[in-house]
PDB file of C-alpha atoms in Angstrom:
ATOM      1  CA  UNK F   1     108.496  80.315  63.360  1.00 78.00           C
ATOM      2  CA  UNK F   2     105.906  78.297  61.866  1.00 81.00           C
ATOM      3  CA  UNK F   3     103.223  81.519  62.468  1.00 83.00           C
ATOM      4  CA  UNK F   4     105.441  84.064  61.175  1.00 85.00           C
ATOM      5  CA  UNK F   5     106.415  81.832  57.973  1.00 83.00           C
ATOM      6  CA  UNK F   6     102.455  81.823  57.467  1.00 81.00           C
ATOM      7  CA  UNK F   7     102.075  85.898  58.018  1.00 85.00           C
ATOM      8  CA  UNK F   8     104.395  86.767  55.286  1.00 85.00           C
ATOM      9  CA  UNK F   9     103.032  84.337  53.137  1.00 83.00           C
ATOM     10  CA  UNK F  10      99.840  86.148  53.343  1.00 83.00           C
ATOM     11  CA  UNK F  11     101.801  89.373  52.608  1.00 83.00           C
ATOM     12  CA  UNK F  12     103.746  87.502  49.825  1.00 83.00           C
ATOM     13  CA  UNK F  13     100.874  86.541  47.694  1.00 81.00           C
ATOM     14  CA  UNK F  14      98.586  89.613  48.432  1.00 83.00           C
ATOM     15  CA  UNK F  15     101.216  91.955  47.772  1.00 82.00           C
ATOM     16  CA  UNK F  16     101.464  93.065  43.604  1.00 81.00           C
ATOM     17  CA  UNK F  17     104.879  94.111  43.300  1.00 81.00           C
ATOM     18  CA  UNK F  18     106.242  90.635  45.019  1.00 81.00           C
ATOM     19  CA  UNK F  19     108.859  92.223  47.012  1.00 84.00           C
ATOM     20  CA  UNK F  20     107.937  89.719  50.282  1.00 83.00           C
ATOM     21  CA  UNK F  21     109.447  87.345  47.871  1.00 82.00           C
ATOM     22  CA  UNK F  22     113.261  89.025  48.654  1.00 83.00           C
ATOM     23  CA  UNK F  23     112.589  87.179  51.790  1.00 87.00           C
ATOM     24  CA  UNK F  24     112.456  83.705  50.924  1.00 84.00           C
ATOM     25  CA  UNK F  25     115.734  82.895  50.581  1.00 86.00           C
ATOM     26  CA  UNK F  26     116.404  83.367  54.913  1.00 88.00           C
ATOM     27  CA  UNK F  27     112.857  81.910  55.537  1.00 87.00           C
ATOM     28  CA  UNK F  28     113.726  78.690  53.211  1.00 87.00           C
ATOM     29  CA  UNK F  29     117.125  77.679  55.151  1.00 90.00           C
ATOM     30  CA  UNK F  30     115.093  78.552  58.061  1.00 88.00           C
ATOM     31  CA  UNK F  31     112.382  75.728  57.418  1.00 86.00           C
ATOM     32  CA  UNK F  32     115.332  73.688  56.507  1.00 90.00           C
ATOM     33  CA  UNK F  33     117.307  74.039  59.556  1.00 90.00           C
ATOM     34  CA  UNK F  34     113.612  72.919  61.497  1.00 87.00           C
ATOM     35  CA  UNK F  35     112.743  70.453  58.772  1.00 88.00           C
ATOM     36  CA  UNK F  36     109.482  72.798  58.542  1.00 82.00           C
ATOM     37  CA  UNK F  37     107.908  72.017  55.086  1.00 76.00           C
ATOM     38  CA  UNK F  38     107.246  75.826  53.564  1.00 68.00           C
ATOM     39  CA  UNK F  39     104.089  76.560  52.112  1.00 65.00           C
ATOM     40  CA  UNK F  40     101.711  74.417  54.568  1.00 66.00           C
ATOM     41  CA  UNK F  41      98.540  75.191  55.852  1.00 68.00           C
ATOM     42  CA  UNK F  42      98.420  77.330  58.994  1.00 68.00           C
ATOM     43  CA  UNK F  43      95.296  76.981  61.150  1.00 72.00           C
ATOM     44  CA  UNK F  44      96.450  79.559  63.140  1.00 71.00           C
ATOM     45  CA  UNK F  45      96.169  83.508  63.685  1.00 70.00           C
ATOM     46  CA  UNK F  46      98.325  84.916  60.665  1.00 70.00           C
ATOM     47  CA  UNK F  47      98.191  88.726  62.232  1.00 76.00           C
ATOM     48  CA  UNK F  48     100.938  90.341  63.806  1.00 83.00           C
ATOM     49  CA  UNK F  49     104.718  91.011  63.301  1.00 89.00           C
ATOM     50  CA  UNK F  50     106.475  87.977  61.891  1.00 90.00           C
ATOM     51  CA  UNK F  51     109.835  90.039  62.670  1.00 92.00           C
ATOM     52  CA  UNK F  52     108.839  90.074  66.687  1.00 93.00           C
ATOM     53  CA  UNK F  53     107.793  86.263  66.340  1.00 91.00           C
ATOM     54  CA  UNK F  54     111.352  85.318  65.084  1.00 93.00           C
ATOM     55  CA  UNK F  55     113.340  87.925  68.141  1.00 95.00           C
ATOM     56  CA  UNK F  56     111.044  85.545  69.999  1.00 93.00           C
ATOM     57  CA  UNK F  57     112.253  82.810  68.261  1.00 93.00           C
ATOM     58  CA  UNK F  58     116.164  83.680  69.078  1.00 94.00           C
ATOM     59  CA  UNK F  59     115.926  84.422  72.291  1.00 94.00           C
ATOM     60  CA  UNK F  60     114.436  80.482  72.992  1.00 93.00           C
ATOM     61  CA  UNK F  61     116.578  78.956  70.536  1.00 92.00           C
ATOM     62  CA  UNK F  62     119.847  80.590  72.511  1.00 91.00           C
ATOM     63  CA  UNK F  63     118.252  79.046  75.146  1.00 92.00           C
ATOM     64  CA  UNK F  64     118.358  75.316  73.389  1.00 91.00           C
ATOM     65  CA  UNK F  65     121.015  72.682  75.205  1.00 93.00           C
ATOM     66  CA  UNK F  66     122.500  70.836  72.763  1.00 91.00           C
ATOM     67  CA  UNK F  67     125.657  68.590  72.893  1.00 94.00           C
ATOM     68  CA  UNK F  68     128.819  70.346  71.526  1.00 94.00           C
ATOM     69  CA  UNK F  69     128.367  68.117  68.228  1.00 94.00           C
ATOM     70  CA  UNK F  70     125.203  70.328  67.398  1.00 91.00           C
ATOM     71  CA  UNK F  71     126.281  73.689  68.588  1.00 92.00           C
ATOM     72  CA  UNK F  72     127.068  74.867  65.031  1.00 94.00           C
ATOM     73  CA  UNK F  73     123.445  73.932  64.118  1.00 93.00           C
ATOM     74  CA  UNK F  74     122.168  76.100  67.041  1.00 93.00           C
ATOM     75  CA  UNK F  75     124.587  79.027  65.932  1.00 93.00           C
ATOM     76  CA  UNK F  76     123.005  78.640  62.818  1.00 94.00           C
ATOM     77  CA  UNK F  77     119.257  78.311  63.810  1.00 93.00           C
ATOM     78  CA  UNK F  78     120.120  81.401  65.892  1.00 94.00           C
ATOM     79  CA  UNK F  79     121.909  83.338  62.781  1.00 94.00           C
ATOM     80  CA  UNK F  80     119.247  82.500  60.303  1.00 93.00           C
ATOM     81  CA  UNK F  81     116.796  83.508  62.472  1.00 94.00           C
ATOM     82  CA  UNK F  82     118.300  86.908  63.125  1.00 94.00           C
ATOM     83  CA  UNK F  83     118.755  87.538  59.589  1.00 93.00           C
ATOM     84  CA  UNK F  84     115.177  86.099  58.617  1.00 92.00           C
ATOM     85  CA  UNK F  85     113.641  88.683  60.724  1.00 93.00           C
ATOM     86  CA  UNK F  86     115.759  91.334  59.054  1.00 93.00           C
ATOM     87  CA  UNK F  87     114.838  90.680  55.889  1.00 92.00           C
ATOM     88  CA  UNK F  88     111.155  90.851  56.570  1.00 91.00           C
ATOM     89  CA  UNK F  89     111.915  94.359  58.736  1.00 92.00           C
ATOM     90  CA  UNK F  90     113.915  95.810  55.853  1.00 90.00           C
ATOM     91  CA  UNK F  91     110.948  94.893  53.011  1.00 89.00           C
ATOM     92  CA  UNK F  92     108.386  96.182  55.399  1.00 85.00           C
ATOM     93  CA  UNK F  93     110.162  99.220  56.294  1.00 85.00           C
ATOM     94  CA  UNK F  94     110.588  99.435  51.992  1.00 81.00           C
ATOM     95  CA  UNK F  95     106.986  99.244  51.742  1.00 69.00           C
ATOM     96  CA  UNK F  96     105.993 101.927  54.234  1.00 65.00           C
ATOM     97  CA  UNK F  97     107.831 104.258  52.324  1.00 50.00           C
TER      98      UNK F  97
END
């Protein structure tokens, strides 16, 4: 998550019309759900497709084992990341256009 949070923030502030920012509001209750801080420094690679990171990202947080207190948290990690990634496919698909 932490890569593809620092990919489209590349995107976000290199791109002039702003329209990576339509995406902040899924990648903010993301970092909140992982008590990520947004807007770190990434050491890492920032290439690729943050949209294939987070279907990455689902399919090991379906996997997660947590005790039926926390399995709305997991549904919700799970959701957010889903929609996170569609956001960033629907504003890249914009921008190919």
């Amino acid at each position: 998550m932490t890569r593809a949070e620092a990919i489209v923030e590349v995107l976000e502030a290199t791109t002039a019309d702003r329209r990576w920012a339509m995406t902040a509001f899924s990648r903010y209750r993301l970092c909140e759900l992982l008590e990520i801080k947004p807007y770190v420094r990434y050491d890492g690679e920032v290439d690729g497709d943050p949209a294939a990171l987070l279907d990455e990202a689902v399919r090991v947080a379906e996997q997660i084992d947590v005790p039926i207190e926390d399995l709305s948290w997991r549904l919700a990690l799970g959701d957010t990341l889903r929609t996170a990634a569609a956001d960033i496919r629907r504003v890249r698909d914009a921008c190919d256009v």
